[in-house]
JSON list of N, CA and C in Angstrom, two decimals:
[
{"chain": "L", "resi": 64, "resn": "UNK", "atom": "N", "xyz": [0.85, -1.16, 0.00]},
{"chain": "L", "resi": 64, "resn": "UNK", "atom": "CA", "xyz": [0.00, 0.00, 0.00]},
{"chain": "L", "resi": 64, "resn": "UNK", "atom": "C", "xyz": [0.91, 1.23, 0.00]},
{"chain": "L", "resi": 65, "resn": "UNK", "atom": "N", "xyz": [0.80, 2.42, -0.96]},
{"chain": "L", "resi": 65, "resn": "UNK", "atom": "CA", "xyz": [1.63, 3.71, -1.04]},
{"chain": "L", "resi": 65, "resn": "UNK", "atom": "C", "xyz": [1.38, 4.25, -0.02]},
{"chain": "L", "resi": 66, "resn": "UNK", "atom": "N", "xyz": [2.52, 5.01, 0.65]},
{"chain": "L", "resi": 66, "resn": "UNK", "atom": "CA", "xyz": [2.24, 5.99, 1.88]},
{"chain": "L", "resi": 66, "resn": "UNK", "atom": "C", "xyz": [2.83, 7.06, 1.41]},
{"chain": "L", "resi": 67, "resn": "UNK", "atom": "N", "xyz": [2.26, 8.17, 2.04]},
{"chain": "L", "resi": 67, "resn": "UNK", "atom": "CA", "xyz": [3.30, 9.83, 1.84]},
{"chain": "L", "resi": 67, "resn": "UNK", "atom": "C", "xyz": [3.70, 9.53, 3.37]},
{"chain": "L", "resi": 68, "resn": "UNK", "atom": "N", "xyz": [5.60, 9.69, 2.69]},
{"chain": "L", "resi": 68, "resn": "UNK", "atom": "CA", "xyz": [5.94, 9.80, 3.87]},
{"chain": "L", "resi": 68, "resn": "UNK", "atom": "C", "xyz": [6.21, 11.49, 3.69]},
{"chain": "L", "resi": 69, "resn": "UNK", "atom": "N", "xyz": [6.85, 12.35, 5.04]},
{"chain": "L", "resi": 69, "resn": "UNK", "atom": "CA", "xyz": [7.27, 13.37, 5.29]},
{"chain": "L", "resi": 69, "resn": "UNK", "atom": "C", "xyz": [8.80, 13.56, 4.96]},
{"chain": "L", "resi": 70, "resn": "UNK", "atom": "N", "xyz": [9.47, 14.59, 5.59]},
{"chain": "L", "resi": 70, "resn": "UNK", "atom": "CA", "xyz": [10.64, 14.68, 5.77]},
{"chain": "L", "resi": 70, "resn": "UNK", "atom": "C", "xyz": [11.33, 13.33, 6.64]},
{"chain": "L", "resi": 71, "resn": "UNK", "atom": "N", "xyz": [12.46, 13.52, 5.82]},
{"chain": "L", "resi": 71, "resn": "UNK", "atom": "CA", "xyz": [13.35, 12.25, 6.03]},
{"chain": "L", "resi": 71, "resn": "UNK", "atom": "C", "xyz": [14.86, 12.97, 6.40]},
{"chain": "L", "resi": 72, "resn": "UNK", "atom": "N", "xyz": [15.16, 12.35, 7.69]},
{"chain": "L", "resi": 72, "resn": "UNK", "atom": "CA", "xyz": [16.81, 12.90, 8.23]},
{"chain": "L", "resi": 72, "resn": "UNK", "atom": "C", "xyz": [17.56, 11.14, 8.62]},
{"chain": "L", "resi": 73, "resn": "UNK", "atom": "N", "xyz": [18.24, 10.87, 7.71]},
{"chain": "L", "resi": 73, "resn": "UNK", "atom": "CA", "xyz": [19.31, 10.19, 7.67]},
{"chain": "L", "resi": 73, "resn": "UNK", "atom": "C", "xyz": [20.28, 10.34, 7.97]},
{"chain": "L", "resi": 74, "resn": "UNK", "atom": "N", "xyz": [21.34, 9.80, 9.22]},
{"chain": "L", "resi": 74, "resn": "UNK", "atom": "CA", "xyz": [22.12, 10.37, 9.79]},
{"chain": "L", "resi": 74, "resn": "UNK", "atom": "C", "xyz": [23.52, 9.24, 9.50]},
{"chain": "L", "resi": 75, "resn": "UNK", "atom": "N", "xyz": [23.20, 8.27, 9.26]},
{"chain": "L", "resi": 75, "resn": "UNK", "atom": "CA", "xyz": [24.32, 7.46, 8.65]},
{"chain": "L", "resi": 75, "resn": "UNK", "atom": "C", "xyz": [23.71, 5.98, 8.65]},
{"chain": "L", "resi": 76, "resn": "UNK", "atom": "N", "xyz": [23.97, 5.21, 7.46]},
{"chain": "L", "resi": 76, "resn": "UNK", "atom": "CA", "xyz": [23.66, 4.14, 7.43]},
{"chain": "L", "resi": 76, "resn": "UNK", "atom": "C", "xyz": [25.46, 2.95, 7.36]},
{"chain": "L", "resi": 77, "resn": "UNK", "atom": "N", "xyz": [25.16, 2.01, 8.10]},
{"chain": "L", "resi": 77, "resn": "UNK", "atom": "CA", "xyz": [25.91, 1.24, 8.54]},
{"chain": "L", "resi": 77, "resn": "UNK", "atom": "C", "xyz": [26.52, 0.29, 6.47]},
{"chain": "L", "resi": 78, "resn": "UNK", "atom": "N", "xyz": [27.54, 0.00, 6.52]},
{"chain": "L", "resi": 78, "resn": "UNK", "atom": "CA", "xyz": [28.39, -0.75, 5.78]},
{"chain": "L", "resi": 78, "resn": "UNK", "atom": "C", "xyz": [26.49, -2.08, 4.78]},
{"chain": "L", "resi": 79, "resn": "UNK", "atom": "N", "xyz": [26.54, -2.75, 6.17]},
{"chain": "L", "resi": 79, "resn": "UNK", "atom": "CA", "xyz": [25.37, -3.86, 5.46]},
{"chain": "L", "resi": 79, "resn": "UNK", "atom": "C", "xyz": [23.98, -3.76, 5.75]},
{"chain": "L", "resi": 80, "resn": "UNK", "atom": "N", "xyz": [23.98, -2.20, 6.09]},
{"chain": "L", "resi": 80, "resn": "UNK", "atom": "CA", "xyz": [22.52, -2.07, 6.15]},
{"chain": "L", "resi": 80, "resn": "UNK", "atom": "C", "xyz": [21.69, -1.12, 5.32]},
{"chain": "L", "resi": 81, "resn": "UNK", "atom": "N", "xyz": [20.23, -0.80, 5.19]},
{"chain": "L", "resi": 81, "resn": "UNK", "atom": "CA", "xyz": [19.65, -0.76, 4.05]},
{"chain": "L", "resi": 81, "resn": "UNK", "atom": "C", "xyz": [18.64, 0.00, 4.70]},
{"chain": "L", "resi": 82, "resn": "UNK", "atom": "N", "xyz": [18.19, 1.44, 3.89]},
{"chain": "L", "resi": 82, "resn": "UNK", "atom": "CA", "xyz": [17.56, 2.20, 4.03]},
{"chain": "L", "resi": 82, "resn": "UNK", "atom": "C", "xyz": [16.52, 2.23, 2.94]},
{"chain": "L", "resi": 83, "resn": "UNK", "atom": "N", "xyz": [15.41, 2.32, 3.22]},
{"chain": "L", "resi": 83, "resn": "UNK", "atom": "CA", "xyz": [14.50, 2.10, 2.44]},
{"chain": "L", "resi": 83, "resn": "UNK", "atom": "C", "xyz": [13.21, 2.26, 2.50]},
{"chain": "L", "resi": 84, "resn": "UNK", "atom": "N", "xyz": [12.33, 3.27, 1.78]},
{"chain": "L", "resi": 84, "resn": "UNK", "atom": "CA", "xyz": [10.90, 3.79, 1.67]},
{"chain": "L", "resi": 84, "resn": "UNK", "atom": "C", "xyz": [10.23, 3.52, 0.51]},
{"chain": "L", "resi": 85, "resn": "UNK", "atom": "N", "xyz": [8.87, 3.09, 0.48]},
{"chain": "L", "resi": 85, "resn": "UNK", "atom": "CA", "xyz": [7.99, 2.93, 0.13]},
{"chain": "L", "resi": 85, "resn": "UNK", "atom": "C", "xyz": [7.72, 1.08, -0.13]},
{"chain": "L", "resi": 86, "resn": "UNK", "atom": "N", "xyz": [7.05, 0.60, -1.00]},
{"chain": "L", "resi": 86, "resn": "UNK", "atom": "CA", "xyz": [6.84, -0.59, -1.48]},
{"chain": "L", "resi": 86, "resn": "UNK", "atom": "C", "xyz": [7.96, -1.11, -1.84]},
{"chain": "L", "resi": 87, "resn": "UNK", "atom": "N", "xyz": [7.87, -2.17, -1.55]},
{"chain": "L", "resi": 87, "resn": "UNK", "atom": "CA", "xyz": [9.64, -3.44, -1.59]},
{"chain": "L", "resi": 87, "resn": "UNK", "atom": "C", "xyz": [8.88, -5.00, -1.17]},
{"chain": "L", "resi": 88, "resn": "UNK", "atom": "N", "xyz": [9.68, -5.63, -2.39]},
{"chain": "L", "resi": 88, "resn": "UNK", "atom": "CA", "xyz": [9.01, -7.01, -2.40]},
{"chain": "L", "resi": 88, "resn": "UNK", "atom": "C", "xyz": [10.32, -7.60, -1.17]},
{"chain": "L", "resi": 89, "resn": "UNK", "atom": "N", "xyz": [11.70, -7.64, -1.58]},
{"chain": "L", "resi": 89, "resn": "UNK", "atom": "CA", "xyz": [12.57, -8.20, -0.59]},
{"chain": "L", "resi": 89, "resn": "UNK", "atom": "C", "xyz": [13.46, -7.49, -0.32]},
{"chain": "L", "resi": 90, "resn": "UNK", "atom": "N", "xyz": [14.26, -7.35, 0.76]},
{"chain": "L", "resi": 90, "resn": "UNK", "atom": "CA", "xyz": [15.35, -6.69, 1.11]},
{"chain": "L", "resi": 90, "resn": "UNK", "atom": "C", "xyz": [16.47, -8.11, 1.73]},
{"chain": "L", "resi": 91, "resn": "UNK", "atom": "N", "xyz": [17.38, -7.97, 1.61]},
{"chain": "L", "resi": 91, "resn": "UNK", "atom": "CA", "xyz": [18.57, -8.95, 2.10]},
{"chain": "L", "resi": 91, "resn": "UNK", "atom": "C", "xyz": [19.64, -8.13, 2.16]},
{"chain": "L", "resi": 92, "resn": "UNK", "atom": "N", "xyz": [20.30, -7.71, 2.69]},
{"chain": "L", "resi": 92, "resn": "UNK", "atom": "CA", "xyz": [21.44, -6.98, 3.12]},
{"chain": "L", "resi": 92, "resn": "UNK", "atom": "C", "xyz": [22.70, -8.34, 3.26]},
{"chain": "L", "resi": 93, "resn": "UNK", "atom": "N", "xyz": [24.30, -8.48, 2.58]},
{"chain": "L", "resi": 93, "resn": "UNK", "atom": "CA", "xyz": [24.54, -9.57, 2.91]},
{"chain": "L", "resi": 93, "resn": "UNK", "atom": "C", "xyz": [26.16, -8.75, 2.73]},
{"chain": "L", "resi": 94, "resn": "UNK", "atom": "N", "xyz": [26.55, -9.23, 3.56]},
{"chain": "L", "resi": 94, "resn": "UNK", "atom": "CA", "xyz": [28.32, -9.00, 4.49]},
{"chain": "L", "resi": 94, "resn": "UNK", "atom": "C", "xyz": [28.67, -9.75, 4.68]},
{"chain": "L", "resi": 95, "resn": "UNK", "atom": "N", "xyz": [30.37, -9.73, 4.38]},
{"chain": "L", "resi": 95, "resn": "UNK", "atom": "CA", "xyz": [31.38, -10.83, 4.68]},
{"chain": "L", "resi": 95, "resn": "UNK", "atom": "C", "xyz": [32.08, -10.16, 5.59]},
{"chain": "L", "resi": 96, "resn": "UNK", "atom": "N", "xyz": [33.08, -11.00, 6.11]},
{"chain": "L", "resi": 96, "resn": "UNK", "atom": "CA", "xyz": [34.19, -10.13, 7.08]},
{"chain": "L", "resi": 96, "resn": "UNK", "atom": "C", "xyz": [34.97, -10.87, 7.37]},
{"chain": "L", "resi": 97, "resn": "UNK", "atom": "N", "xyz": [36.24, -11.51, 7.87]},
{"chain": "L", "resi": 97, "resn": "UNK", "atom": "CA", "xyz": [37.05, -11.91, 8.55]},
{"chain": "L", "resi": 97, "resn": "UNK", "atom": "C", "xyz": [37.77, -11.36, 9.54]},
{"chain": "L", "resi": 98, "resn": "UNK", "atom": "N", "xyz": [37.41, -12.33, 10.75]},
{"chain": "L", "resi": 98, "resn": "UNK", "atom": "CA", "xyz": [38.78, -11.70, 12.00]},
{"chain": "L", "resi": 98, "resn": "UNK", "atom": "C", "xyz": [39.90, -12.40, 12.65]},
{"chain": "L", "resi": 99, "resn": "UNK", "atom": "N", "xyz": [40.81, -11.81, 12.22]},
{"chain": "L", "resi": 99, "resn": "UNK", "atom": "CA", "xyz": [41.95, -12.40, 13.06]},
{"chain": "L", "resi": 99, "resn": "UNK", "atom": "C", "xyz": [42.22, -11.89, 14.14]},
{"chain": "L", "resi": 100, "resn": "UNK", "atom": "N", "xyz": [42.40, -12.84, 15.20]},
{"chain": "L", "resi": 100, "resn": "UNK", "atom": "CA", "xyz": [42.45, -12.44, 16.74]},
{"chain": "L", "resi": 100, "resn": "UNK", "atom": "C", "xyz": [43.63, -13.40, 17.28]},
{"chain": "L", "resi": 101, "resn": "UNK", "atom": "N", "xyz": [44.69, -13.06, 18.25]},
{"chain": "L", "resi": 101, "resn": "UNK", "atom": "CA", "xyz": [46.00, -13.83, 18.75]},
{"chain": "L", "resi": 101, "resn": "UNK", "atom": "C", "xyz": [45.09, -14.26, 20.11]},
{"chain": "L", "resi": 102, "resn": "UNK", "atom": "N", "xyz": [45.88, -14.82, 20.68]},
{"chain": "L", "resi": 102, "resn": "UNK", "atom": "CA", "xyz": [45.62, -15.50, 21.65]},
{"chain": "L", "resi": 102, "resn": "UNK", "atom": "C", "xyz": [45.13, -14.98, 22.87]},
{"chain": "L", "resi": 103, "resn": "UNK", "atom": "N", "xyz": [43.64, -15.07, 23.89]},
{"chain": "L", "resi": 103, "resn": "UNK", "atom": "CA", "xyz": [43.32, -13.97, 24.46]},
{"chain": "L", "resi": 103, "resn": "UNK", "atom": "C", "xyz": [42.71, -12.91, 24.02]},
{"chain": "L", "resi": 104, "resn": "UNK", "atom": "N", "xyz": [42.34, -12.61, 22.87]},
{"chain": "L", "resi": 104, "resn": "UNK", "atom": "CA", "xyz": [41.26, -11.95, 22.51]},
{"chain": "L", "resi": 104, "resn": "UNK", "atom": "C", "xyz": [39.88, -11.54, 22.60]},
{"chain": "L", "resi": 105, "resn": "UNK", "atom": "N", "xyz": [39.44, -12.86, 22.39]},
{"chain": "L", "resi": 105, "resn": "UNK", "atom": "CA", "xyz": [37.94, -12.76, 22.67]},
{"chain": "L", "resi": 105, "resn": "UNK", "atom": "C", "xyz": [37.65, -13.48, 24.17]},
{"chain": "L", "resi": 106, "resn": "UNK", "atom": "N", "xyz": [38.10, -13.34, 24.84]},
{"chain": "L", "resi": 106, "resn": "UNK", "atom": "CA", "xyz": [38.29, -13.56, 26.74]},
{"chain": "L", "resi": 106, "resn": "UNK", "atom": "C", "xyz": [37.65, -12.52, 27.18]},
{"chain": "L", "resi": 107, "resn": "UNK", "atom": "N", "xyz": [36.11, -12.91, 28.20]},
{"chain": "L", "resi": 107, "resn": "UNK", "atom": "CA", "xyz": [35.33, -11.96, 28.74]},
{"chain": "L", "resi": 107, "resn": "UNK", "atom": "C", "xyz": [35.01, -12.38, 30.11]},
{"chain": "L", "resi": 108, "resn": "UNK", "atom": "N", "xyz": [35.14, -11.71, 31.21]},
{"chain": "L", "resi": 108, "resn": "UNK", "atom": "CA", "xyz": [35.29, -11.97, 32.25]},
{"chain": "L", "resi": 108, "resn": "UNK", "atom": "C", "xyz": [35.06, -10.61, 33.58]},
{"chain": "L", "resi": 109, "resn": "UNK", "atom": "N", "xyz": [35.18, -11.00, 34.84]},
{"chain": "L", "resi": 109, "resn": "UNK", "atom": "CA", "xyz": [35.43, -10.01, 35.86]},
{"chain": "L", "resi": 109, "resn": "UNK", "atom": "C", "xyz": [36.55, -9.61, 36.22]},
{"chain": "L", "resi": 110, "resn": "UNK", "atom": "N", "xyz": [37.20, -11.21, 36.45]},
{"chain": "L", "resi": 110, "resn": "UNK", "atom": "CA", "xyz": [38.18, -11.21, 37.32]},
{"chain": "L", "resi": 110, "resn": "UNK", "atom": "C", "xyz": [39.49, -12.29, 36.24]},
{"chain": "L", "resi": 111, "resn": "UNK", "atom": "N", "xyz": [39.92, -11.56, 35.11]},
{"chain": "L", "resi": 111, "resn": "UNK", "atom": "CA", "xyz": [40.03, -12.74, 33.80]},
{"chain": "L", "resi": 111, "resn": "UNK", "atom": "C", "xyz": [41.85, -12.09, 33.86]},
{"chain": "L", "resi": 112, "resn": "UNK", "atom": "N", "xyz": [42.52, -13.06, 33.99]},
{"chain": "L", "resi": 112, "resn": "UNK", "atom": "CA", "xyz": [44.39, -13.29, 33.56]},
{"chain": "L", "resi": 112, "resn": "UNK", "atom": "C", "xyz": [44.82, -13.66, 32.87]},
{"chain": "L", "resi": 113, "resn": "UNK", "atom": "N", "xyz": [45.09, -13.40, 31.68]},
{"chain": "L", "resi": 113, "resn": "UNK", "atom": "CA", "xyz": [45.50, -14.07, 30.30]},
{"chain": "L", "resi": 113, "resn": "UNK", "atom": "C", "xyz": [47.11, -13.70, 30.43]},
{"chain": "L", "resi": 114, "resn": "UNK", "atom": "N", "xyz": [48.19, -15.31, 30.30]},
{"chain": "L", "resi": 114, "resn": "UNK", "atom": "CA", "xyz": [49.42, -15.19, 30.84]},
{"chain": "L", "resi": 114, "resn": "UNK", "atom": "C", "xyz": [50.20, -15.45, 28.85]},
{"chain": "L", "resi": 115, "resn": "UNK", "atom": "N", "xyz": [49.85, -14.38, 28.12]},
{"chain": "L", "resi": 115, "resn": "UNK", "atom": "CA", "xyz": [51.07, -15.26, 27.06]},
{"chain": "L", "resi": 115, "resn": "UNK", "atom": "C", "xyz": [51.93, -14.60, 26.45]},
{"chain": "L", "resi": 116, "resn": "UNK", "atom": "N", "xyz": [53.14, -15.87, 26.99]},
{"chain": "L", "resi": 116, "resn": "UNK", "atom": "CA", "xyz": [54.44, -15.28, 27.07]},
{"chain": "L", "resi": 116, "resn": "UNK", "atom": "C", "xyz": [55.31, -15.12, 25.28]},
{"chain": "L", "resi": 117, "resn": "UNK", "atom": "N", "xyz": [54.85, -16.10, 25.01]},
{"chain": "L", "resi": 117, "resn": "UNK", "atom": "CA", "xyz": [54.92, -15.79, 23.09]},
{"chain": "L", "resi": 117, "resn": "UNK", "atom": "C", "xyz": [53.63, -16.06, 22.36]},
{"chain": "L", "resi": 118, "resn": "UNK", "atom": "N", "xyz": [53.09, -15.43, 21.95]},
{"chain": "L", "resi": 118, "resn": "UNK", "atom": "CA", "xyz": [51.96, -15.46, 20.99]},
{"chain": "L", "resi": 118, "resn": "UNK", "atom": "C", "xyz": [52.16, -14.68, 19.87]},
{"chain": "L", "resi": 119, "resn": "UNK", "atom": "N", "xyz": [51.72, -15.06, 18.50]},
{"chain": "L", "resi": 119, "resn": "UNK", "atom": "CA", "xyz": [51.79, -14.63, 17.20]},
{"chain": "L", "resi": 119, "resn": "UNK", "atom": "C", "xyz": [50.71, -15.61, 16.54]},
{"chain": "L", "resi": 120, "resn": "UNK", "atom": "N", "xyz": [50.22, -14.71, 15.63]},
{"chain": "L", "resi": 120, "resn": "UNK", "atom": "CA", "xyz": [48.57, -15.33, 14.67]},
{"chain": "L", "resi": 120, "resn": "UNK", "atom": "C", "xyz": [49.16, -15.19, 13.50]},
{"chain": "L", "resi": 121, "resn": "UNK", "atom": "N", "xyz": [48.35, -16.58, 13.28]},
{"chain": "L", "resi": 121, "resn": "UNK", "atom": "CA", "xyz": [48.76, -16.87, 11.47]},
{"chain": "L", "resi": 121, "resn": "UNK", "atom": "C", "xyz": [47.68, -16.05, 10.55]},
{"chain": "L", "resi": 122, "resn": "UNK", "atom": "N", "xyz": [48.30, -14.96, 9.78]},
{"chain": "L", "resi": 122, "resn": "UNK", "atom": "CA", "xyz": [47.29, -14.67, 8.96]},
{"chain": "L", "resi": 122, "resn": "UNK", "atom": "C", "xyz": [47.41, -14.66, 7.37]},
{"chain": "L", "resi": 123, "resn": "UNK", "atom": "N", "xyz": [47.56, -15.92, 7.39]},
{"chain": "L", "resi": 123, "resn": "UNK", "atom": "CA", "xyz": [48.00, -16.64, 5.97]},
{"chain": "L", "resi": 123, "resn": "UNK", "atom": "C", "xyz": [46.67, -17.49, 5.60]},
{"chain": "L", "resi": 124, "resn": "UNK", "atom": "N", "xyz": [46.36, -17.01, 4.96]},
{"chain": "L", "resi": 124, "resn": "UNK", "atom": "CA", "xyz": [44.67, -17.69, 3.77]},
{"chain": "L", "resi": 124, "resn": "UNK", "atom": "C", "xyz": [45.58, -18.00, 2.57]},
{"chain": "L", "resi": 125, "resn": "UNK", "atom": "N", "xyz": [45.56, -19.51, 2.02]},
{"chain": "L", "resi": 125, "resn": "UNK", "atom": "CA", "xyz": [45.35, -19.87, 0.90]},
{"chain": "L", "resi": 125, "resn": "UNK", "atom": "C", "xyz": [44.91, -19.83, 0.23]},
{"chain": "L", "resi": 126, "resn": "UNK", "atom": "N", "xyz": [43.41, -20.11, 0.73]},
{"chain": "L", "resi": 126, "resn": "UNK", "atom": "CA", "xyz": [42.18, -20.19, -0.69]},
{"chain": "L", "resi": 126, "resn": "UNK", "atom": "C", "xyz": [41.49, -18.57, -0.83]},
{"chain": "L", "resi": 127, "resn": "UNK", "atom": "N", "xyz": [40.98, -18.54, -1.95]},
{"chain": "L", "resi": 127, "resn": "UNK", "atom": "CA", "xyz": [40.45, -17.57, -2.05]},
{"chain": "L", "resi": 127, "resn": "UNK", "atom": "C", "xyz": [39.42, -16.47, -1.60]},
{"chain": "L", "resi": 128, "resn": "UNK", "atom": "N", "xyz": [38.49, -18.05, -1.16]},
{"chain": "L", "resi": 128, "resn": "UNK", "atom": "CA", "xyz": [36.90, -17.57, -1.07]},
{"chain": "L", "resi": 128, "resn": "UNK", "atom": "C", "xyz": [36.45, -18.89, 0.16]},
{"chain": "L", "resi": 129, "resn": "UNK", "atom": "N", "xyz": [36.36, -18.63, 1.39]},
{"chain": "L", "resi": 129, "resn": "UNK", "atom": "CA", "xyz": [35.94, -19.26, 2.73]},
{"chain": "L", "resi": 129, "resn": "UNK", "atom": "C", "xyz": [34.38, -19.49, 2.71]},
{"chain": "L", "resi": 130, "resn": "UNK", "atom": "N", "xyz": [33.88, -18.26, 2.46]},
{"chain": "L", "resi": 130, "resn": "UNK", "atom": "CA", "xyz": [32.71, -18.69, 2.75]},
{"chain": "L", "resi": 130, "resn": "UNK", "atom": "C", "xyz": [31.70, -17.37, 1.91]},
{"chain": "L", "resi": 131, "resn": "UNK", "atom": "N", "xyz": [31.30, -18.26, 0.40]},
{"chain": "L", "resi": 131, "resn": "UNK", "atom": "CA", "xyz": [30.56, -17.63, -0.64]},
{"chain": "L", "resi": 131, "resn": "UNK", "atom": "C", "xyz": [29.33, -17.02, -0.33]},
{"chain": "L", "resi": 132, "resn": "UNK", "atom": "N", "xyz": [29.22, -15.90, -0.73]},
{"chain": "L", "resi": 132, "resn": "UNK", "atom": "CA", "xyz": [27.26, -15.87, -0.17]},
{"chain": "L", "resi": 132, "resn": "UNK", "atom": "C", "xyz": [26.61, -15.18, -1.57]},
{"chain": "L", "resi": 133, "resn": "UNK", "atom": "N", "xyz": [27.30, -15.11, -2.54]},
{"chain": "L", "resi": 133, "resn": "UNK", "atom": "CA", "xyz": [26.40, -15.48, -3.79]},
{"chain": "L", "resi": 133, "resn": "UNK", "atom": "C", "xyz": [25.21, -15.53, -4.14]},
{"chain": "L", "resi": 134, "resn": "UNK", "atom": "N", "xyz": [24.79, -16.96, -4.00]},
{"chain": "L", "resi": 134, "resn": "UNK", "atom": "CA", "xyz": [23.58, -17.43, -4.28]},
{"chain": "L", "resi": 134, "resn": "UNK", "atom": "C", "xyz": [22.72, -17.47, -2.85]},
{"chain": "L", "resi": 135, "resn": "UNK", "atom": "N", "xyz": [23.42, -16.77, -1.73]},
{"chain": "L", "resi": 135, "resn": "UNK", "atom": "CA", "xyz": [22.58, -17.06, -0.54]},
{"chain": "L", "resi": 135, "resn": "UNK", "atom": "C", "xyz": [21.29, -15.21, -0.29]},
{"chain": "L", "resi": 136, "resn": "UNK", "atom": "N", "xyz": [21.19, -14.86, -1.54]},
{"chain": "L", "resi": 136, "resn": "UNK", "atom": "CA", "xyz": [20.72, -13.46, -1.14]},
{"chain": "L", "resi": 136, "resn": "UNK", "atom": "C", "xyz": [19.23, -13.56, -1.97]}
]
């Protein structure tokens, strides 16, 4: 169903997200990303001691394409 909308203030839209007025059959917004994190990173806690004395992250990818999303939209 058409609506009048009014004034519109857009203040920033995010990387995979999607702004959008009036009639729309589908919307899919679709983002990739990769994170590399060393050791102790993603550790969430109160009272949390992360002891490492050598740490180094491999950030060596071979293949090209991990995880396609293509045909997933």
């Amino acid at each position: 169903m058409p609506a009048i909308v009014g004034a519109v203030q857009v203040m920033s839209v995010g990387s995979s997200g999607v702004f959008h007025i009036g009639d729309v059959y589908k919307i899919a917004p679709a983002s990739v990303a990769k994170t590399f994190a060393g050791a102790g990173s993603f550790n969430t806690g109160q009272k949390l001691s992360v002891y490492n004395q050598v740490s180094s992250t491999n950030t060596s990818d071979q293949d090209q394409v991990d995880q396609p999303i293509t045909f997933n939209v």
